Short mmCIF file of C-alpha atoms in Angstrom, two decimals:
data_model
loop_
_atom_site.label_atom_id
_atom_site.label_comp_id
_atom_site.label_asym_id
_atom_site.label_seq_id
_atom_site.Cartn_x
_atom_site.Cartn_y
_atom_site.Cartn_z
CA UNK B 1 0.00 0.00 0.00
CA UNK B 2 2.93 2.49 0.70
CA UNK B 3 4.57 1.28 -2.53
CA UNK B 4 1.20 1.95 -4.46
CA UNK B 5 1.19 5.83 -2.72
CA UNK B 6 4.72 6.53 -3.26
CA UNK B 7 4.62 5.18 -7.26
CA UNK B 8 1.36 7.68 -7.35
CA UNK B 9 2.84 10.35 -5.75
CA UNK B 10 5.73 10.62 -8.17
CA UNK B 11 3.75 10.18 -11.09
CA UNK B 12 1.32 12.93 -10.03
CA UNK B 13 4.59 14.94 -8.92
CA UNK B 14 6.39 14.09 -12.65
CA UNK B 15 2.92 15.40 -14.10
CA UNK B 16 2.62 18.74 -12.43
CA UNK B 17 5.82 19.38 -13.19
CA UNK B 18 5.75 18.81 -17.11
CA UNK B 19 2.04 20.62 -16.73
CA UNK B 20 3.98 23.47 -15.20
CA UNK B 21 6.86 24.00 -17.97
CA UNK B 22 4.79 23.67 -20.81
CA UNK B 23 1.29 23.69 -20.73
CA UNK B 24 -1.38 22.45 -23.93
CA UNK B 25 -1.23 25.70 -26.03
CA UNK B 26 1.96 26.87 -25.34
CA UNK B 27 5.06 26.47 -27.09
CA UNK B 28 8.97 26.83 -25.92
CA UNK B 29 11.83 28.59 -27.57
CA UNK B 30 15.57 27.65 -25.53
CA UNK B 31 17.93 30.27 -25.21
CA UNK B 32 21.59 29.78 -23.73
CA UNK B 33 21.17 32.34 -20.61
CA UNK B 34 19.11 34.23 -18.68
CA UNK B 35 20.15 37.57 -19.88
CA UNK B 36 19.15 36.36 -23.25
CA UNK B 37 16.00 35.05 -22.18
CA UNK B 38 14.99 37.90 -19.97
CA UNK B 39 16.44 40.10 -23.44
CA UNK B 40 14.11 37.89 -25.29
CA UNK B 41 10.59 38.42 -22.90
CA UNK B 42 11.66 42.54 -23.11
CA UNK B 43 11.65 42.39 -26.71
CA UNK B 44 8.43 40.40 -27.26
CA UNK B 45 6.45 41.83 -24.62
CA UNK B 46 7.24 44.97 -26.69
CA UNK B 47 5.52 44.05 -29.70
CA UNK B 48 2.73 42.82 -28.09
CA UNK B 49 3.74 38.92 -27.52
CA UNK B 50 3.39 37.52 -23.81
CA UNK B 51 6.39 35.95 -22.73
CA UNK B 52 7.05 33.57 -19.43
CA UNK B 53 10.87 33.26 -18.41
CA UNK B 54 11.13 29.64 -17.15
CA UNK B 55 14.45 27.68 -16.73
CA UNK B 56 14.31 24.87 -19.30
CA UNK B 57 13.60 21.37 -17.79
CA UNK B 58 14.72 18.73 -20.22
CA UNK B 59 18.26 17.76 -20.47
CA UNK B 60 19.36 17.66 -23.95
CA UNK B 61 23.37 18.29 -24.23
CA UNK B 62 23.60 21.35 -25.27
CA UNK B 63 20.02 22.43 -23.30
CA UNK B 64 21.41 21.90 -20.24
CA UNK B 65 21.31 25.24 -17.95
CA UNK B 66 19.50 27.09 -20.35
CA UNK B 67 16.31 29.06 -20.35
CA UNK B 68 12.85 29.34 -22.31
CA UNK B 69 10.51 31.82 -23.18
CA UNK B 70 6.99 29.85 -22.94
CA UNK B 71 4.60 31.60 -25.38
CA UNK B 72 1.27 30.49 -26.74
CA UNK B 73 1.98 27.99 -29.58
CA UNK B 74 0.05 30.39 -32.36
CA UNK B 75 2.78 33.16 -31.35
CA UNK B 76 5.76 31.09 -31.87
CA UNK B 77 7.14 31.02 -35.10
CA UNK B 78 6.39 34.96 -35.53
CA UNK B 79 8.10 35.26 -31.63
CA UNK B 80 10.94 33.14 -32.47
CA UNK B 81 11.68 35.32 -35.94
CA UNK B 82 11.92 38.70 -34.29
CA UNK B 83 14.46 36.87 -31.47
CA UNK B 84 16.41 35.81 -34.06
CA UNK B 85 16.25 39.26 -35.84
CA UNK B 86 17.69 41.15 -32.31
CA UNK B 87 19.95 39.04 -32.02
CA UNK B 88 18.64 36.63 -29.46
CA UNK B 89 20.36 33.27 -30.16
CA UNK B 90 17.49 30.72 -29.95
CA UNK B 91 18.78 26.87 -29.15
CA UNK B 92 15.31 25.52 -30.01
CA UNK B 93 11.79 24.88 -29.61
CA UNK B 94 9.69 22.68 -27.87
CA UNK B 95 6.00 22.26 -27.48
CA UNK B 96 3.16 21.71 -24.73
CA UNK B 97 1.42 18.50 -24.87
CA UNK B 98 -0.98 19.69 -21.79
CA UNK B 99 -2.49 17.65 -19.00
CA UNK B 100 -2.37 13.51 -18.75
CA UNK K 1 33.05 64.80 9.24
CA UNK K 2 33.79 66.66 5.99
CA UNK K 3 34.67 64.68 3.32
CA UNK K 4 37.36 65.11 0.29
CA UNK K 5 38.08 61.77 -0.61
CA UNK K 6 35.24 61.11 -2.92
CA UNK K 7 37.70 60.62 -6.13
CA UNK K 8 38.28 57.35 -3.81
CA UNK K 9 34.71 56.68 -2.85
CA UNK K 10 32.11 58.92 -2.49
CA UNK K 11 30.38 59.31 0.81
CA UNK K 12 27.73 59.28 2.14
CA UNK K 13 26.01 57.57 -0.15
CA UNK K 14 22.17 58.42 -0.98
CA UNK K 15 19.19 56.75 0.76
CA UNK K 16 18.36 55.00 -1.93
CA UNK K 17 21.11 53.30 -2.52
CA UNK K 18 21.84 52.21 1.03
CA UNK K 19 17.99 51.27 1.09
CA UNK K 20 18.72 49.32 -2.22
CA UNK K 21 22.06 47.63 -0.83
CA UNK K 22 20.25 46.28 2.16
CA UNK K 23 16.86 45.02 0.38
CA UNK K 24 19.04 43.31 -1.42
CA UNK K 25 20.40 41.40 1.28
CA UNK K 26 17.53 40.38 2.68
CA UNK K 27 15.91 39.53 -0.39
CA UNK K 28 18.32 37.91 -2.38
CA UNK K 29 19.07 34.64 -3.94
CA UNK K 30 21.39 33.72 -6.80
CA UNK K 31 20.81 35.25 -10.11
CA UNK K 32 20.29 33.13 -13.22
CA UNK K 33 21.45 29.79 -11.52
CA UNK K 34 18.21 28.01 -10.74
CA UNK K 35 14.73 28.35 -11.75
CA UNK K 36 13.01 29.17 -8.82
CA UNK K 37 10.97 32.23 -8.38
CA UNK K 38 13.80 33.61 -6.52
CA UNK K 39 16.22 32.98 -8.67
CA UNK K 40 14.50 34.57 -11.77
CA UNK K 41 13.72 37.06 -9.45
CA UNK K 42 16.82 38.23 -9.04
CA UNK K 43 17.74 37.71 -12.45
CA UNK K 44 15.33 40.38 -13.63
CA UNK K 45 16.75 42.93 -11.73
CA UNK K 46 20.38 42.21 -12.28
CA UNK K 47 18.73 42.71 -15.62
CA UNK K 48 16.65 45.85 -14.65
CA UNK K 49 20.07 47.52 -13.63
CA UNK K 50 21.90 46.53 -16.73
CA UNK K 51 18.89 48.67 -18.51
CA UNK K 52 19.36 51.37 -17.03
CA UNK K 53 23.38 51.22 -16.65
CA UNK K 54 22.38 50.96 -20.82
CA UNK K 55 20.27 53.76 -20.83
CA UNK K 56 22.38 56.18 -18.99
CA UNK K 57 25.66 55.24 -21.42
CA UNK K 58 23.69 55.34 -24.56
CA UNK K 59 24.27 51.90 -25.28
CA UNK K 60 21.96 49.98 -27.84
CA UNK K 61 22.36 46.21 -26.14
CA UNK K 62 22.09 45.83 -22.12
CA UNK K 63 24.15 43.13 -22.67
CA UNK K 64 26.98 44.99 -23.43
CA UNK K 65 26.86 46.08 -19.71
CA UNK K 66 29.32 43.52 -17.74
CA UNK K 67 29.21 44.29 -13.86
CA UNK K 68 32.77 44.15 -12.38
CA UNK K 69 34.05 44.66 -8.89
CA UNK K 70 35.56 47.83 -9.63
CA UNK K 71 37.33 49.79 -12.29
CA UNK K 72 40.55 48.55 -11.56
CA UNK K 73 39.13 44.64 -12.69
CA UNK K 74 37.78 46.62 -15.54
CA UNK K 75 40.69 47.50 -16.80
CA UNK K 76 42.35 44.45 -16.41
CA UNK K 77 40.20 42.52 -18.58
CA UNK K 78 39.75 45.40 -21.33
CA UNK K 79 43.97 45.80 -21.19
CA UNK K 80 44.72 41.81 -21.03
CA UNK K 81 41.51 41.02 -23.24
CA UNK K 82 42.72 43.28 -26.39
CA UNK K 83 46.66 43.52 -25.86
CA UNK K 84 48.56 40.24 -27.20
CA UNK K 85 52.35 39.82 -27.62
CA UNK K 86 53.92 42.30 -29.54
CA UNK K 87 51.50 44.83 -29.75
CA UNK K 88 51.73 48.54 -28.81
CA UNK K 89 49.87 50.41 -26.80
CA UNK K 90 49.46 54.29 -26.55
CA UNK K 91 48.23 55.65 -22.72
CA UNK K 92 48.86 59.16 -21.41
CA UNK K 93 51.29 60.88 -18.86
CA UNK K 94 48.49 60.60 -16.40
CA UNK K 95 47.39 57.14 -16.17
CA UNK K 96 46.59 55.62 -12.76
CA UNK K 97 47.96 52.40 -12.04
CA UNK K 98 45.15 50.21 -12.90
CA UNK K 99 46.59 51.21 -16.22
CA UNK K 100 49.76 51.24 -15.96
CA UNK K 101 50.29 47.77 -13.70
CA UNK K 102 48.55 45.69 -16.32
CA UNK K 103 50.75 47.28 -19.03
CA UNK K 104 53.80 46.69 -17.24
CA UNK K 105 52.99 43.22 -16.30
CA UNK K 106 52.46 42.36 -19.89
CA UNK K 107 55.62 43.42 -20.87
CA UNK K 108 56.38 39.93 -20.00
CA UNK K 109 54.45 38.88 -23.07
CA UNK K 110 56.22 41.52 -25.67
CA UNK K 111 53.83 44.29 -25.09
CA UNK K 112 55.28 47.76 -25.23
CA UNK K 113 53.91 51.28 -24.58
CA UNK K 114 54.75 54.99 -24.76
CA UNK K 115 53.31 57.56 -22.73
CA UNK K 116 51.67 60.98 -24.60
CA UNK K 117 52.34 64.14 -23.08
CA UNK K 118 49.07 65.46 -21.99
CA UNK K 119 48.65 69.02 -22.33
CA UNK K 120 46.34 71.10 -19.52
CA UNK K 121 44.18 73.26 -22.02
CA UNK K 122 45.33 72.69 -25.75
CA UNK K 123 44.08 70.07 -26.86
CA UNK K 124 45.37 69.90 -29.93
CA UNK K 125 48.53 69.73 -28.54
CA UNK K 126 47.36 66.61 -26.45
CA UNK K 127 45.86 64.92 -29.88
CA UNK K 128 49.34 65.72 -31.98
CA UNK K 129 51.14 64.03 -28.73
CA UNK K 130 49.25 60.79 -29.01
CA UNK K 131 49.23 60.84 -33.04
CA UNK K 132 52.93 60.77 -32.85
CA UNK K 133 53.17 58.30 -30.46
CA UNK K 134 51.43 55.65 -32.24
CA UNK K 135 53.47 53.21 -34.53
CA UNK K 136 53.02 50.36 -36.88
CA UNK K 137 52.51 47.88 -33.64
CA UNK K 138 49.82 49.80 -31.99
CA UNK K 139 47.04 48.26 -30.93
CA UNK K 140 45.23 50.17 -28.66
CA UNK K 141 44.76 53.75 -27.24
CA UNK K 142 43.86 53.51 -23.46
CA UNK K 143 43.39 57.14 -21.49
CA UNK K 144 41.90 58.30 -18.56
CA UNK K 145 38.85 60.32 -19.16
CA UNK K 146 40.25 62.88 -16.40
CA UNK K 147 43.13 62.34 -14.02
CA UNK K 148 42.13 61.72 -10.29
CA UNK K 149 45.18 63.38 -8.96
CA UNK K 150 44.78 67.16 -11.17
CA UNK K 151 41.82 67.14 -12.90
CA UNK K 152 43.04 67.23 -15.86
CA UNK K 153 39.98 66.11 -18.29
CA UNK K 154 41.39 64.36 -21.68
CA UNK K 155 39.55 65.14 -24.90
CA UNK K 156 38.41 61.44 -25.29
CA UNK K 157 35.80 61.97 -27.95
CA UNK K 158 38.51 63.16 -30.30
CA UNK K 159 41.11 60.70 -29.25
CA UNK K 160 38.67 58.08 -29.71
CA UNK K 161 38.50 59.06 -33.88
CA UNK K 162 42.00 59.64 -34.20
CA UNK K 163 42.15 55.94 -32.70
CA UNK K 164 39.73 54.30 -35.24
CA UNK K 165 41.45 56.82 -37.96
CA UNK K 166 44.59 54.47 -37.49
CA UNK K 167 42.07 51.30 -36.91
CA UNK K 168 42.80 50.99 -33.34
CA UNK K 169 40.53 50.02 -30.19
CA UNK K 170 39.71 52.47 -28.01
CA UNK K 171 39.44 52.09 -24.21
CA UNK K 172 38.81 54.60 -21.92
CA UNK K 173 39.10 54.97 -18.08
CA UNK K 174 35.84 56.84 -16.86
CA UNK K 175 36.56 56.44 -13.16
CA UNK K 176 36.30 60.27 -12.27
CA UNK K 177 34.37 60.71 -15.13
CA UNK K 178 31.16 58.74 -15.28
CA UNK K 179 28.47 60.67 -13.09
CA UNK K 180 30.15 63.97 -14.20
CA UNK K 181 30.78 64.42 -17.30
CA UNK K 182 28.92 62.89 -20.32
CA UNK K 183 30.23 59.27 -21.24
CA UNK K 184 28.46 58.43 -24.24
CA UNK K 185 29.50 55.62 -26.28
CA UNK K 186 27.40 56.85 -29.57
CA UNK K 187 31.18 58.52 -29.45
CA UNK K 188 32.48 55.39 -30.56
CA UNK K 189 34.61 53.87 -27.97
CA UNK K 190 35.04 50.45 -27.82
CA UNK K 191 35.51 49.92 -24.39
CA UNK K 192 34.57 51.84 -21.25
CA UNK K 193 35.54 50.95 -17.46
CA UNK K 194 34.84 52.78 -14.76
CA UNK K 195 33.82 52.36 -11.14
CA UNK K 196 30.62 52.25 -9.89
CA UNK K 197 31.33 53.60 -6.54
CA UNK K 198 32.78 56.98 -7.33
CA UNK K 199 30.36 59.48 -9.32
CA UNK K 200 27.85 57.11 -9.65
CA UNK K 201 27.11 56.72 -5.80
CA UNK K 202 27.10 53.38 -6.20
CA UNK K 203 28.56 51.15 -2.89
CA UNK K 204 31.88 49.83 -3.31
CA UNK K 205 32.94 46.50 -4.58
CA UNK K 206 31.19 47.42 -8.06
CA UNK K 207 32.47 48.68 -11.18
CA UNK K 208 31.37 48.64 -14.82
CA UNK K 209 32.75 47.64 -18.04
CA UNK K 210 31.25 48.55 -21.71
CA UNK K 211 31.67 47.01 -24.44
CA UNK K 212 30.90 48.09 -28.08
CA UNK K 213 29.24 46.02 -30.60
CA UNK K 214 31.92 45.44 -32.63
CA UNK K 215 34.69 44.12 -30.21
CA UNK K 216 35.31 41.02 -28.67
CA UNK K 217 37.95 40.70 -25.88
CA UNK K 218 39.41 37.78 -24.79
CA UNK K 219 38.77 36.38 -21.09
CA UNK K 220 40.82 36.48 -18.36
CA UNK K 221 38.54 34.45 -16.35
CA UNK K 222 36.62 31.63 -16.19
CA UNK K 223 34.21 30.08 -14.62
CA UNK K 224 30.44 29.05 -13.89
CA UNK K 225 27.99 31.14 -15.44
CA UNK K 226 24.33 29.34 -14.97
CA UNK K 227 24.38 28.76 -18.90
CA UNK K 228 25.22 25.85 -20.64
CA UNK K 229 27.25 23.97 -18.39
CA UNK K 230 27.72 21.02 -19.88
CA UNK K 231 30.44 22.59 -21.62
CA UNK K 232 33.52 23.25 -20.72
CA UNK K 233 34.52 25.98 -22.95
CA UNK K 234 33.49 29.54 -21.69
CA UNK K 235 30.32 30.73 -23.12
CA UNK K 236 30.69 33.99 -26.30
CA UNK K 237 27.77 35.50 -25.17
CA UNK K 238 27.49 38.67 -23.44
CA UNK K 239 27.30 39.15 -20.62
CA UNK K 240 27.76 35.93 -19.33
CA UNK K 241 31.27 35.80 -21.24
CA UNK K 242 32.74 37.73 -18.64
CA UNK K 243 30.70 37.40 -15.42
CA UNK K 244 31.78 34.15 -14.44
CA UNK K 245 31.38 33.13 -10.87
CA UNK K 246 28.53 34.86 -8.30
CA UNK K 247 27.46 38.79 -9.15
CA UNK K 248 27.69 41.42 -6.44
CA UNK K 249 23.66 41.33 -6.41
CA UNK K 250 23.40 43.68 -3.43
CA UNK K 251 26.43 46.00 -5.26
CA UNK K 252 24.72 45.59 -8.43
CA UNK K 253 21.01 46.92 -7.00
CA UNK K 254 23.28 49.39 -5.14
CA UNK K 255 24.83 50.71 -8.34
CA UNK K 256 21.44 50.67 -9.85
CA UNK K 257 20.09 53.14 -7.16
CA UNK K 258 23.12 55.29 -7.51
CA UNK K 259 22.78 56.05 -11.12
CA UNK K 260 19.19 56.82 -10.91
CA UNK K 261 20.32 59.07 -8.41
CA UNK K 262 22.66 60.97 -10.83
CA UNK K 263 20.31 60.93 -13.53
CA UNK K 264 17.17 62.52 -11.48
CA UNK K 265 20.11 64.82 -10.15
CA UNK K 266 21.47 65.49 -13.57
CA UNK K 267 24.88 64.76 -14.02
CA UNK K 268 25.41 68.63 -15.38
CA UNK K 269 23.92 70.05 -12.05
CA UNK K 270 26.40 68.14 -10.29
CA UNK K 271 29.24 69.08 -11.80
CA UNK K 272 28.27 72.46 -11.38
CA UNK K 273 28.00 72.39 -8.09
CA UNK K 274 31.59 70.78 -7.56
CA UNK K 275 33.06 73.10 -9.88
CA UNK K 276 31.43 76.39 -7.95
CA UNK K 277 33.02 74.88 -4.87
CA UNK K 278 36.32 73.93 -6.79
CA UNK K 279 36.73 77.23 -8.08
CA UNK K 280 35.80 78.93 -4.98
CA UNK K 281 38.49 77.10 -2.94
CA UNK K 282 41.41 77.66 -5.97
CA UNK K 283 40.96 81.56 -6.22
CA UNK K 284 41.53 81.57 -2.05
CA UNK K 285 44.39 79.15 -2.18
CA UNK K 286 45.86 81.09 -4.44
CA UNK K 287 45.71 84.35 -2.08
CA UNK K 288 47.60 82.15 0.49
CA UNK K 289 51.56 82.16 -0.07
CA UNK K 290 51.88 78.72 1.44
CA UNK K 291 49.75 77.18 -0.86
CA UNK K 292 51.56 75.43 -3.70
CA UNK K 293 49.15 74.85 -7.15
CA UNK K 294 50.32 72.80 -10.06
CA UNK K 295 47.47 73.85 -12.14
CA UNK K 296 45.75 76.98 -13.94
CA UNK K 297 42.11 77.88 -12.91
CA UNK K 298 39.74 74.60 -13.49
CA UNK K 299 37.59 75.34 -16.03
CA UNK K 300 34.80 72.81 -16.76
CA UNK K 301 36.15 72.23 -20.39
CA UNK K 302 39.68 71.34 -19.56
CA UNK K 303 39.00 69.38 -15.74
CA UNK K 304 36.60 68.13 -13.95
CA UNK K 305 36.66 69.14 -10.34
CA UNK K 306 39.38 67.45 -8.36
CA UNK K 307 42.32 69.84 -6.93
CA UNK K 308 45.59 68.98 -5.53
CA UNK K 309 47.90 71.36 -3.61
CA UNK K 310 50.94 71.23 -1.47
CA UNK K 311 51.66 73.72 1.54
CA UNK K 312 55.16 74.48 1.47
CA UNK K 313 56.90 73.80 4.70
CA UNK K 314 54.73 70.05 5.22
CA UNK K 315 54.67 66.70 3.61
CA UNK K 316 51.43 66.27 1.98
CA UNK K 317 50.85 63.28 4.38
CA UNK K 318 51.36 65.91 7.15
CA UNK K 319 48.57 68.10 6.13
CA UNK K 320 46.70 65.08 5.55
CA UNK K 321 46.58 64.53 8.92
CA UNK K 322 46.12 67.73 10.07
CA UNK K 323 42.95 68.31 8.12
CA UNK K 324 42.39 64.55 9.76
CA UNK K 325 42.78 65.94 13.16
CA UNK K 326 39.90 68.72 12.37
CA UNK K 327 37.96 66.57 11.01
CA UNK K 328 38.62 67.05 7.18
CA UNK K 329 39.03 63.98 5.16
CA UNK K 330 41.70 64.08 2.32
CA UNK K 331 43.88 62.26 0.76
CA UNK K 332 47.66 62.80 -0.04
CA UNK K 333 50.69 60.88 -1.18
CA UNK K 334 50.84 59.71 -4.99
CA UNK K 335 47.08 58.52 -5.26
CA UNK K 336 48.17 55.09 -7.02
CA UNK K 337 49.28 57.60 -9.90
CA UNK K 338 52.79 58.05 -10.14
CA UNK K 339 52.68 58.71 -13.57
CA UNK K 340 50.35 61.80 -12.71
CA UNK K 341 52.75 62.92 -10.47
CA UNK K 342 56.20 62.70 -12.14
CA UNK K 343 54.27 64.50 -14.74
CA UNK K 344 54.05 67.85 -12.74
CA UNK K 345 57.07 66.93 -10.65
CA UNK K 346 55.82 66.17 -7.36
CA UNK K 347 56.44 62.26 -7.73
CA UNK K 348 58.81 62.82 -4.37
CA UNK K 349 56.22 65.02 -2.31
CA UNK K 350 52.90 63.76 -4.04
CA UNK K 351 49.96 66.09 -2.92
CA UNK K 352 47.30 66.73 -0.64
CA UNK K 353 43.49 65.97 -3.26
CA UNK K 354 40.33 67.81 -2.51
CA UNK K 355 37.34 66.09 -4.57
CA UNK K 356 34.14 67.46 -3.59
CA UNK K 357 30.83 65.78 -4.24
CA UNK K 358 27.19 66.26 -4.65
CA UNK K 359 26.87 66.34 -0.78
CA UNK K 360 29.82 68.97 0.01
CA UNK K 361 28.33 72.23 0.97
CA UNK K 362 30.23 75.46 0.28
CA UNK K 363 30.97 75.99 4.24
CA UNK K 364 32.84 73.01 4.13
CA UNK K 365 35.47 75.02 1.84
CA UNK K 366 35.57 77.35 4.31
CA UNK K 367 36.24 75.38 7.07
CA UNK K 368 39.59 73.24 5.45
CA UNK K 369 40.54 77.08 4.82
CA UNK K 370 40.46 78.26 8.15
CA UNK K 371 42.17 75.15 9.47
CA UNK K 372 45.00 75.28 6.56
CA UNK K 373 45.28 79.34 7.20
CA UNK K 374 45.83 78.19 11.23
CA UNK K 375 48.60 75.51 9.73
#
C-alpha cells in the first residue's frame, strides 16, 4: 500500500511538473542564458507577444542550464523570428502537450 | 566629518542606494542559476540595472553592460583582453595604475607602450602628442577620461576618432568621469571601465565595463555562469562571457540606485556644483603664499573638479593629517598615480586631493581654509 502511494505520488509529482513547464497551447523557444532570455521576454512583450521566463527542464546536451521563453503555440514562429532578428540566439523549440 | 576623498569613494552615499544595498540582502538569492521564483527574481533585476546602466551610457544592447568589482578589474580585462604579444599600446602621462600595472605586467608577453604628453588646455597639442606616439605595432589607445590626482579632463571623444582613424581600439578609463561628465559611447569607444562607486554613488565593490558592438575581448577568467554547463569551454555571449562566478547582487542593485540618483540629479547640475566649490576654494588658495598649485584655474572644459595642492613647509601626508585631526578627510601621497605625479614633478612630495561631491556644501570650503590658514 505504501509502494502503491509513493509510485502515485511521483507520477502525479512528474505530471505537475511537465504541466507546469509547458502547458497544452503553449510552445517553448531555448535560449543559452538568462540575460538572453529575460532580453528575449523585453523584446516580445514589446511588440505585443506575452512571454514567461522559465528555466528549461529537459536535459538535452547542449540544453542543459539554459532558459525558455513559454509563449502560446500560435505566437511562436512569428516570436521566435523577431528573437532571431535582435539578435537573441534561440537553441530551439519545444512544445506543450498539456495535462495527462 | 567633511569629506574630500570622494575621487576614492564617495560618501555618504544616498538613501536609496543604502535602502537598495540592504533590500538586497535580505531579499536575495542567486541570479540566473536556478529556476526558482527567486532565482529569476533576481535575475530580472540584475537585468533591470543593466537597462538602465544601458540607458544612462547610450548603449543599444544591455548586454553589453558587464558588472565588475571595480574599475581597476575593468581595466584588467579590457587591457589583457585586447593587448597580445607584440602589440603597442598608446596611454597618457596621467594614467593611474590600474593602467599602468597591467601594461607593465604584460611586458612579460612583448607588449610595449609609450606615454603621450598630456597638455592642460590645448588640446590639440594633447591629440598631436598621441598621433605621434602611435606606430606600426599599436594596438590600442587607453586614457583616462580625467586624471584623479589634477583634474586634468582628456579630450576622449577626439582621441577616440583619431584611434579608429589608425584602426585601433579604443578604451577609456571613466573612473572620475562617469556621473560627471557625459560618457556616451554613440562617441564610438570600444571599451569603457569605470567604477561604480565613485560618481555614480554606487557602494563599493562594483564597477562597470562597456563594451561596443563590434569588439570582442578575450577572457581572463573563467568560470560558472548558470548557462550551458555542460560545456567546458566559456560561453561567447554577453554578458555571461565575462561574469563568471557569483554577481555582487546587493552592489549591483546598489549601483542601480546610484545612477538613478545621478540621472534625477542630472549629471550637469552636479558638476556644477563641484566646480562652484572647486573654483571657490582655488581663487583663495591662491591668495595664500603657502599654498603650492600645479594647475591653472579649473575650467569645466579642460577638468573636472578634483584639486591637488601642497603647503610648502609640510609633507602632503602631514597636512593630511592635520585636516584629519579637524575633522577634514583628504587624501595625499601619490594617489596610485605616479605617472600623474612625475608629470608635474611632485612624484617625491605627491599632494594633498580635494574632490568634492554632490553632498559637500560650500561651508565646508571654508572650514579646510580656516584650518589650513591656522597651519
Amino acid at each position: 500500500m505504501q509502494r502503491v502511494f509513493e509510485v502515485h505520488f511521483c507520477m502525479c509529482m512528474h505530471n505537475l511538473l511537465k504541466r507546469e513547464v509547458i502547458r497544452l497551447g503553449n510552445s517553448a523557444i531555448t535560449v543559452s542564458s538568462v540575460t538572453y532570455a529575460l532580453r528575449g521576454q523585453k523584446i516580445l512583450r514589446s511588440i505585443g507577444i506575452k512571454a514567461e521566463v522559465k528555466k528549461t527542464v529537459k536535459h538535452d546536451g547542449e540544453k542543459s542550464c539554459s532558459y525558455s521563453l513559454i509563449v502560446k503555440k500560435e505566437k511562436v514562429d512569428e516570436a521566435e523570428q523577431i528573437l532571431l532578428r535582435n539578435g537573441v540566439r534561440v537553441m530551439g523549440r519545444s512544445e506543450g502537450d498539456g495535462e495527462k | 566629518m567633511i569629506y574630500f576623498d570622494n575621487s576614492a569613494t564617495t560618501y555618504p552615499k544616498p538613501q536609496t542606494v543604502t535602502a537598495a544595498v540592504s533590500n538586497a540582502v535580505k531579499q536575495s538569492s542567486n541570479p540566473g542559476r536556478s529556476g526558482h521564483s527567486l532565482s529569476l527574481g533576481a535575475a530580472g533585476k540584475i537585468f533591470s540595472a543593466r537597462q538602465t546602466v544601458s540607458d544612462f551610457f547610450g548603449m543599444e544592447n544591455e548586454q553589453n553592460v558587464i558588472f565588475t568589482g571595480n574599475c581597476t578589474t575593468s581595466l584588467n580585462m579590457a587591457i589583457k583582453g585586447i593587448l597580445k604579444s607584440g602589440d603597442h599600446a598608446v596611454v597618457s602621462s596621467l594614467e593611474h595604475n590600474a593602467v599602468m600595472r597591467p601594461l607593465e605586467k604584460l611586458k612579460g608577453i612583448g607588449v610595449t607602450y609609450t606615454k603621450a604628453e598630456v597638455y592642460p588646455c590645448d588640446n590639440d597639442k594633447t591629440l598631436d602628442s598621441f598621433r605621434h606616439a602611435i606606430n606600426s605595432k599599436t594596438k590600442a589607445v587607453i586614457c583616462t577620461h580625467a586624471s584623479n590626482v589634477w583634474g586634468i579632463r582628456l579630450p576622449i571623444e577626439r582621441l577616440c576618432a583619431l584611434a579608429h582613424a589608425y584602426g585601433l581600439v579604443m578604451i577609456v578609463d571613466a573612473a572620475q568621469s562617469a556621473g560627471i561628465l557625459p560618457v556616451d559611447m554613440h562617441n564610438g569607444f570600444d571599451i569603457v571601465c569605470t567604477a561604480g562607486h565613485k560618481g555614480l554613488y554606487g557602494p563599493m565593490g562594483t564597477g562597470l565595463m562597456l563594451l561596443s558592438e563590434q569588439i570582442m575581448p578575450d577572457t581572463i577568467i573563467e568560470g560558472g555562469t548558470g548557462s550551458n554547463s555542460i560545456s567546458l569551454v566559456q560561453p561567447e555571449e554577453f554578458p555571461d562571457r565575462f561574469e563568471s562566478g557569483t554577481p555582487n547582487f546587493p552592489g549591483i542593485m546598489g549601483l542601480k540606485a546610484g545612477i538613478s540618483f545621478v540621472s534625477a540629479k542630472g549629471y550637469d547640475r552636479i558638476a556644477e556644483h563641484e566646480f562652484r566649490m572647486i573654483r571657490y576654494l582655488y581663487e583663495k588658495f591662491q591668495r595664500m603664499s603657502k599654498i603650492i598649485l600645479y594647475t591653472p584655474e579649473p575650467e569645466k572644459e579642460y577638468y573636472v573638479p578634483v584639486l591637488s595642492f601642497n603647503c610648502k613647509g609640510y609633507a602632503s601626508e602631514e597636512v593630511a593629517e592635520i585636516l584629519n585631526k579637524n575633522g577634514i578627510a583628504v587624501r595625499a601621497g601619490l594617489h596610485c598615480a605616479p605617472t600623474a605625479h612625475e608629470a608635474m614633478g611632485t612624484l617625491k612630495t605627491g599632494a594633498v586631493r580635494i574632490s568634492p561631491s554632490v553632498f559637500n556644501k560650500p561651508a565646508d570650503m571654508d572650514r579646510l581654509l580656516f584650518v589650513l590658514s591656522k597651519t
